[in-house]
């Protein structure tokens, strides 16, 4: 059960399986715009196993960041969570009060946001920012144990204790990102969501930061959702990959299998467009435009761009189904319809 939240009895219908720390069911999120309603996350279901690393990939506008923010209930108006469940260790986060959810953030589920380096307050020293976060959540233990925890997390992300006296502008990009990771793991959450955590860093620092993130996640025994579009990074870091397209999950598979034998036609094109030494100077893109979420295509969202489109793809929405162990795909080529 969540460590800091007074839980209500969980209905047997919402009880998660023991092998799932996070179980997202039929999540729907929309934005009300001047042009009408935009369904940014469209009936998405997936799960995360204890200690697992799951990558969520997709083009800009595929819904992956909206998904990350909605799991934390950090979406701002005009975004609205329309329905579904986000079961964390058996508790539906969407049913918690604002106060209960505030306590669950950091303590049970933490976000390392996109552009995390710029999410630090430039006016406050790092130590004050870490103290604010820990004081807001740790009721017990007193000042000494709070300070000890701050020094522990700084050490675990390979930063010196002196960093507490620095302002963010006095730190390098990699050090700022490590502070953000430290903030994310401060209260030992069960699930860490990292949204493009290294996008602004050069490749050497990126690698070091990802190694740190991976190590602290393993030490905590936490699960992680890595949101991004860098398939190379996914290949090195995650256990399974979920591919999003037009607000929907279209494939979820173990990382090795998705690179060796991608199932969904979009995943096939995505993998096929990755540069190799052999394909030098011969870039392969995916033809066509990403779908408008204001006026989405009927049936399968990918049908206007799909080289394997079937007649009924324009009419019927393919459900995400497990076609063989641990391989989930939403495509009429596989569901026998
Ligand atoms: Fe292509 Fe049809 Fe599969 Fe969609 S459902 S990806 S259009 S084959």
Coordinates of C-alpha atoms and ligand atoms in Angstrom, one line a residue:
X1 CA 0.0 0.0 0.0
X2 CA 1.1 3.6 -0.5
X3 CA 3.3 4.6 2.3
X4 CA 1.9 8.1 3.0
X5 CA -1.7 7.8 1.9
X6 CA -4.6 6.7 4.1
X7 CA -6.0 4.1 1.7
X8 CA -9.6 3.2 1.3
X9 CA -10.6 -0.4 0.9
X10 CA -10.0 -1.4 -2.7
X11 CA -12.8 -3.0 -4.6
X12 CA -11.8 -6.5 -5.8
X13 CA -12.5 -5.3 -9.4
X14 CA -9.7 -2.7 -9.1
X15 CA -7.3 -4.9 -7.2
X16 CA -4.0 -5.1 -9.1
X17 CA -2.1 -8.3 -9.7
X18 CA 1.0 -8.9 -7.5
X19 CA 3.3 -8.7 -10.5
X20 CA 2.1 -5.2 -11.3
X21 CA 3.2 -2.2 -9.3
X22 CA 1.4 0.2 -11.6
X23 CA -1.7 -0.7 -13.6
X24 CA -3.1 2.0 -15.9
X25 CA -6.5 1.1 -17.3
X26 CA -8.5 2.8 -20.0
X27 CA -6.9 6.3 -19.3
X28 CA -8.5 9.1 -21.3
X29 CA -7.2 12.7 -21.2
X30 CA -8.5 15.6 -23.4
X31 CA -7.8 19.3 -23.9
X32 CA -10.6 21.7 -24.6
X33 CA -9.2 24.1 -27.4
X34 CA -10.8 26.9 -29.3
X35 CA -11.2 24.5 -32.2
X36 CA -12.9 21.8 -30.1
X37 CA -11.9 18.8 -28.0
X38 CA -8.6 17.1 -28.5
X39 CA -8.2 13.6 -27.1
X40 CA -4.5 13.5 -26.2
X41 CA -4.5 10.2 -24.4
X42 CA -7.1 7.9 -25.9
X43 CA -8.2 4.8 -23.9
X44 CA -4.6 3.7 -22.9
X45 CA -4.0 0.6 -20.8
X46 CA -0.6 -0.8 -19.7
X47 CA 1.2 -2.0 -16.6
X48 CA 4.6 -1.8 -15.0
X49 CA 6.2 -4.7 -13.1
X50 CA 8.1 -4.2 -9.8
X51 CA 11.7 -3.0 -10.6
X52 CA 10.9 -2.9 -14.3
X53 CA 12.1 -0.3 -16.7
X54 CA 9.5 0.6 -19.3
X55 CA 10.2 3.1 -22.2
X56 CA 7.4 5.1 -23.7
X57 CA 8.3 6.3 -27.2
X58 CA 6.5 8.3 -29.9
X59 CA 6.7 11.4 -32.1
X60 CA 5.9 14.9 -30.7
X61 CA 2.2 15.1 -30.1
X62 CA 1.8 11.3 -29.6
X63 CA 0.6 11.9 -26.0
X64 CA 3.6 10.5 -24.1
X65 CA 4.2 13.6 -22.0
X66 CA 0.5 14.1 -21.3
X67 CA 0.4 10.5 -20.2
X68 CA 3.4 11.1 -17.8
X69 CA 1.8 14.2 -16.3
X70 CA -1.6 12.5 -15.9
X71 CA -0.1 9.6 -14.0
X72 CA 1.1 12.3 -11.5
X73 CA -2.1 14.2 -11.7
X74 CA -0.1 17.3 -12.6
X75 CA -2.0 18.3 -15.7
X76 CA -3.1 21.9 -15.9
X77 CA -6.3 23.3 -17.3
X78 CA -7.6 23.0 -20.1
X79 CA -6.4 19.4 -19.8
X80 CA -8.9 17.1 -18.2
X81 CA -8.6 13.4 -17.1
X82 CA -11.9 12.1 -18.5
X83 CA -11.7 8.6 -17.1
X84 CA -9.8 5.4 -16.4
X85 CA -7.8 4.2 -13.5
X86 CA -4.2 4.6 -12.4
X87 CA -3.7 1.9 -9.8
X88 CA -0.4 2.2 -7.9
X89 CA 0.1 -0.7 -5.5
X90 CA -3.7 -1.3 -5.5
X91 CA -4.8 2.3 -5.0
X92 CA -6.4 4.3 -7.7
X93 CA -4.5 7.6 -7.8
X94 CA -7.4 9.2 -9.7
X95 CA -9.7 8.7 -6.7
X96 CA -7.4 10.3 -4.1
X97 CA -8.2 13.8 -2.7
X98 CA -5.8 16.6 -3.7
X99 CA -4.1 16.4 -0.3
X100 CA -3.7 12.6 -0.5
X101 CA -2.3 12.9 -4.0
X102 CA 0.1 15.7 -2.9
X103 CA 1.5 13.2 -0.3
X104 CA 1.7 10.4 -2.8
X105 CA 3.9 12.5 -5.1
X106 CA 7.6 12.0 -4.4
X107 CA 6.8 9.5 -1.6
X108 CA 5.2 6.9 -3.9
X109 CA 5.5 8.2 -7.4
X110 CA 7.9 10.8 -8.6
X111 CA 8.5 12.7 -11.8
X112 CA 11.8 13.9 -13.2
X113 CA 10.2 16.4 -15.7
X114 CA 11.2 17.4 -19.2
X115 CA 13.7 20.2 -19.0
X116 CA 14.2 19.2 -15.4
X117 CA 17.4 21.4 -15.2
X118 CA 15.2 24.4 -15.7
X119 CA 12.7 23.3 -13.2
X120 CA 15.0 24.2 -10.3
X121 CA 14.3 27.6 -8.7
X122 CA 17.2 29.9 -9.7
X123 CA 16.6 32.0 -6.6
X124 CA 17.1 29.2 -4.0
X125 CA 20.2 27.2 -3.1
X126 CA 20.0 23.5 -3.9
X127 CA 19.9 22.6 -0.2
X128 CA 16.9 24.8 0.4
X129 CA 15.0 23.2 -2.5
X130 CA 15.8 19.7 -1.3
X131 CA 14.8 20.7 2.3
X132 CA 11.5 22.1 1.1
X133 CA 10.7 18.9 -0.7
X134 CA 11.6 16.7 2.2
X135 CA 9.9 18.8 4.9
X136 CA 6.7 18.9 2.9
X137 CA 6.5 15.1 2.9
X138 CA 8.4 13.8 6.0
X139 CA 6.3 14.3 9.1
X140 CA 8.6 12.4 11.4
X141 CA 12.3 12.0 11.9
X142 CA 13.2 15.5 12.8
X143 CA 15.7 17.9 11.3
X144 CA 18.7 15.6 11.7
X145 CA 17.3 12.7 9.8
X146 CA 16.0 15.0 7.1
X147 CA 19.5 16.5 6.6
X148 CA 21.0 13.0 6.7
X149 CA 18.6 11.9 3.9
X150 CA 19.6 14.9 1.8
X151 CA 23.3 14.1 2.1
X152 CA 22.5 10.4 1.4
X153 CA 20.7 11.2 -1.9
X154 CA 23.4 13.7 -3.0
X155 CA 26.0 11.0 -2.4
X156 CA 24.0 8.4 -4.3
X157 CA 23.8 10.7 -7.4
X158 CA 27.5 11.3 -7.1
X159 CA 27.3 14.9 -6.0
X160 CA 29.4 16.4 -3.2
X161 CA 27.6 17.7 0.0
X162 CA 28.8 21.2 -0.8
X163 CA 26.2 21.3 -3.6
X164 CA 23.6 22.2 -0.9
X165 CA 25.2 25.7 -0.8
X166 CA 25.2 26.3 -4.5
X167 CA 22.7 28.1 -6.6
X168 CA 21.5 26.2 -9.8
X169 CA 23.4 28.6 -12.1
X170 CA 26.7 27.6 -10.4
X171 CA 26.2 24.0 -11.5
X172 CA 26.8 22.3 -14.9
X173 CA 23.9 20.9 -16.9
X174 CA 24.8 17.3 -15.8
X175 CA 25.0 18.4 -12.1
X176 CA 21.7 20.1 -12.3
X177 CA 20.2 17.0 -13.8
X178 CA 21.7 14.9 -10.9
X179 CA 20.0 17.3 -8.4
X180 CA 16.7 16.7 -10.2
X181 CA 17.3 12.9 -9.9
X182 CA 18.2 13.4 -6.2
X183 CA 14.9 15.3 -5.7
X184 CA 13.0 12.5 -7.5
X185 CA 14.4 9.7 -5.2
X186 CA 14.5 11.7 -2.0
X187 CA 11.5 9.8 -0.5
X188 CA 12.3 6.4 -2.1
X189 CA 9.3 6.3 -4.5
X190 CA 8.1 3.0 -5.9
X191 CA 7.7 4.4 -9.4
X192 CA 9.9 7.1 -11.0
X193 CA 8.7 8.7 -14.2
X194 CA 11.6 10.3 -16.2
X195 CA 10.4 12.5 -19.1
X196 CA 13.3 13.0 -21.6
X197 CA 15.7 13.4 -18.6
X198 CA 18.8 13.9 -20.7
X199 CA 17.5 15.7 -23.8
X200 CA 19.5 18.9 -23.2
X201 CA 22.8 17.2 -22.4
X202 CA 25.7 16.1 -24.6
X203 CA 26.1 12.4 -25.2
X204 CA 28.9 11.8 -22.7
X205 CA 27.1 13.5 -19.9
X206 CA 23.8 11.9 -21.0
X207 CA 25.4 8.5 -20.6
X208 CA 26.8 9.3 -17.1
X209 CA 23.4 10.6 -16.0
X210 CA 21.5 7.6 -17.3
X211 CA 24.0 5.3 -15.6
X212 CA 23.3 7.2 -12.3
X213 CA 19.6 7.0 -12.8
X214 CA 19.8 3.3 -13.5
X215 CA 21.9 2.6 -10.5
X216 CA 19.8 4.6 -8.0
X217 CA 16.6 2.9 -9.4
X218 CA 18.2 -0.5 -8.9
X219 CA 19.3 0.4 -5.4
X220 CA 15.8 1.6 -4.5
X221 CA 14.1 -1.4 -6.2
X222 CA 11.8 1.2 -7.9
X223 CA 10.2 0.8 -11.3
X224 CA 10.8 3.4 -13.9
X225 CA 9.0 4.8 -16.9
X226 CA 11.4 6.5 -19.3
X227 CA 9.6 8.8 -21.7
X228 CA 11.4 9.9 -24.9
X229 CA 12.0 9.5 -28.6
X230 CA 15.6 8.3 -28.6
X231 CA 15.4 4.7 -29.6
X232 CA 19.2 4.2 -29.0
X233 CA 18.7 5.3 -25.4
X234 CA 15.7 3.0 -25.0
X235 CA 17.7 0.1 -26.4
X236 CA 20.4 0.5 -23.7
X237 CA 18.2 1.3 -20.7
X238 CA 14.8 -0.3 -20.7
X239 CA 13.3 -3.8 -20.4
X240 CA 10.2 -3.2 -22.4
X241 CA 9.1 -0.5 -24.9
X242 CA 5.6 1.0 -25.4
X243 CA 5.0 2.8 -28.7
X244 CA 2.5 5.6 -28.8
X245 CA 0.8 7.0 -31.8
X246 CA -1.9 9.6 -32.0
X247 CA -2.7 9.3 -28.2
X248 CA -2.9 5.5 -28.3
X249 CA -0.5 2.7 -27.4
X250 CA 0.0 0.7 -30.5
X251 CA 2.6 -1.8 -29.3
X252 CA 4.2 -3.0 -26.1
X253 CA 7.0 -5.5 -26.3
X254 CA 10.3 -6.5 -24.6
X255 CA 13.1 -4.2 -26.0
X256 CA 15.0 -7.0 -27.7
X257 CA 12.0 -8.3 -29.6
X258 CA 10.8 -4.9 -30.6
X259 CA 14.2 -4.2 -32.3
X260 CA 14.5 -7.7 -33.8
X261 CA 10.9 -8.3 -34.8
X262 CA 8.6 -5.1 -34.6
X263 CA 5.0 -6.1 -35.0
X264 CA 3.0 -2.9 -35.7
X265 CA 3.6 -1.3 -39.1
X266 CA 4.4 2.1 -37.4
X267 CA 6.9 0.4 -35.1
X268 CA 8.4 -1.3 -38.2
X269 CA 8.8 2.1 -39.9
X270 CA 10.2 3.7 -36.7
X271 CA 12.8 1.0 -36.3
X272 CA 13.5 1.0 -40.1
X273 CA 14.2 4.7 -40.0
X274 CA 17.0 4.5 -37.5
X275 CA 20.3 5.3 -39.1
X276 CA 23.0 2.6 -39.4
X277 CA 26.5 2.8 -40.8
X278 CA 25.2 0.9 -43.9
X279 CA 22.4 3.4 -44.5
X280 CA 24.7 6.4 -44.4
X281 CA 23.4 9.4 -46.5
X282 CA 20.2 7.5 -47.1
X283 CA 17.7 8.7 -44.5
X284 CA 14.4 6.9 -44.4
X285 CA 11.5 8.9 -42.9
X286 CA 7.9 7.9 -42.4
X287 CA 5.8 9.4 -45.1
X288 CA 2.7 11.4 -44.4
X289 CA 1.8 13.6 -41.5
X290 CA 1.1 12.9 -37.8
X291 CA -2.6 12.8 -37.3
X292 CA -4.6 15.8 -36.2
X293 CA -6.1 15.1 -32.8
X294 CA -8.8 17.7 -33.5
X295 CA -10.0 15.8 -36.5
X296 CA -8.5 12.3 -36.1
X297 CA -8.7 9.6 -38.7
X298 CA -11.5 7.1 -38.3
X299 CA -10.7 3.5 -37.5
X300 CA -7.0 2.9 -37.0
X301 CA -5.2 6.2 -36.4
X302 CA -2.3 5.1 -38.5
X303 CA -4.3 4.0 -41.6
X304 CA -3.6 7.1 -43.8
X305 CA 0.2 6.4 -43.5
X306 CA 0.1 2.6 -43.3
X307 CA 1.7 0.6 -46.1
X308 CA -0.2 -2.5 -45.1
X309 CA -3.6 -0.9 -44.7
X310 CA -6.7 -3.3 -45.0
X311 CA -10.1 -2.1 -46.1
X312 CA -11.7 -2.3 -42.6
X313 CA -8.8 -0.4 -41.0
X314 CA -10.5 2.9 -41.9
X315 CA -13.6 1.9 -40.0
X316 CA -12.6 -0.3 -37.0
X317 CA -10.3 0.7 -34.2
X318 CA -7.9 -2.1 -33.4
X319 CA -7.7 -3.0 -29.7
X320 CA -4.4 -3.6 -28.0
X321 CA -4.2 -7.4 -27.5
X322 CA -1.5 -9.8 -26.3
X323 CA -0.9 -11.9 -29.4
X324 CA 1.9 -14.0 -27.8
X325 CA 3.5 -13.9 -24.3
X326 CA 4.4 -10.3 -23.4
X327 CA 3.8 -9.0 -26.9
X328 CA 0.9 -6.5 -27.2
X329 CA -0.1 -4.9 -30.5
X330 CA -3.1 -2.9 -31.8
X331 CA -3.4 -3.8 -35.4
X332 CA -5.9 -5.7 -37.6
X333 CA -3.1 -7.7 -39.2
X334 CA -2.9 -9.7 -36.0
X335 CA -6.3 -9.9 -34.4
X336 CA -7.9 -12.0 -37.1
X337 CA -10.7 -9.5 -37.8
Ligands
LIG1 FE1 -2.1 -0.6 -40.7 FE2 -4.5 -1.5 -40.4 FE3 -2.7 -2.3 -38.7 FE4 -3.6 0.2 -38.7 S1 -4.7 -1.7 -38.2 S2 -1.5 -0.4 -38.5 S3 -3.9 0.6 -40.8 S4 -2.7 -2.7 -40.9

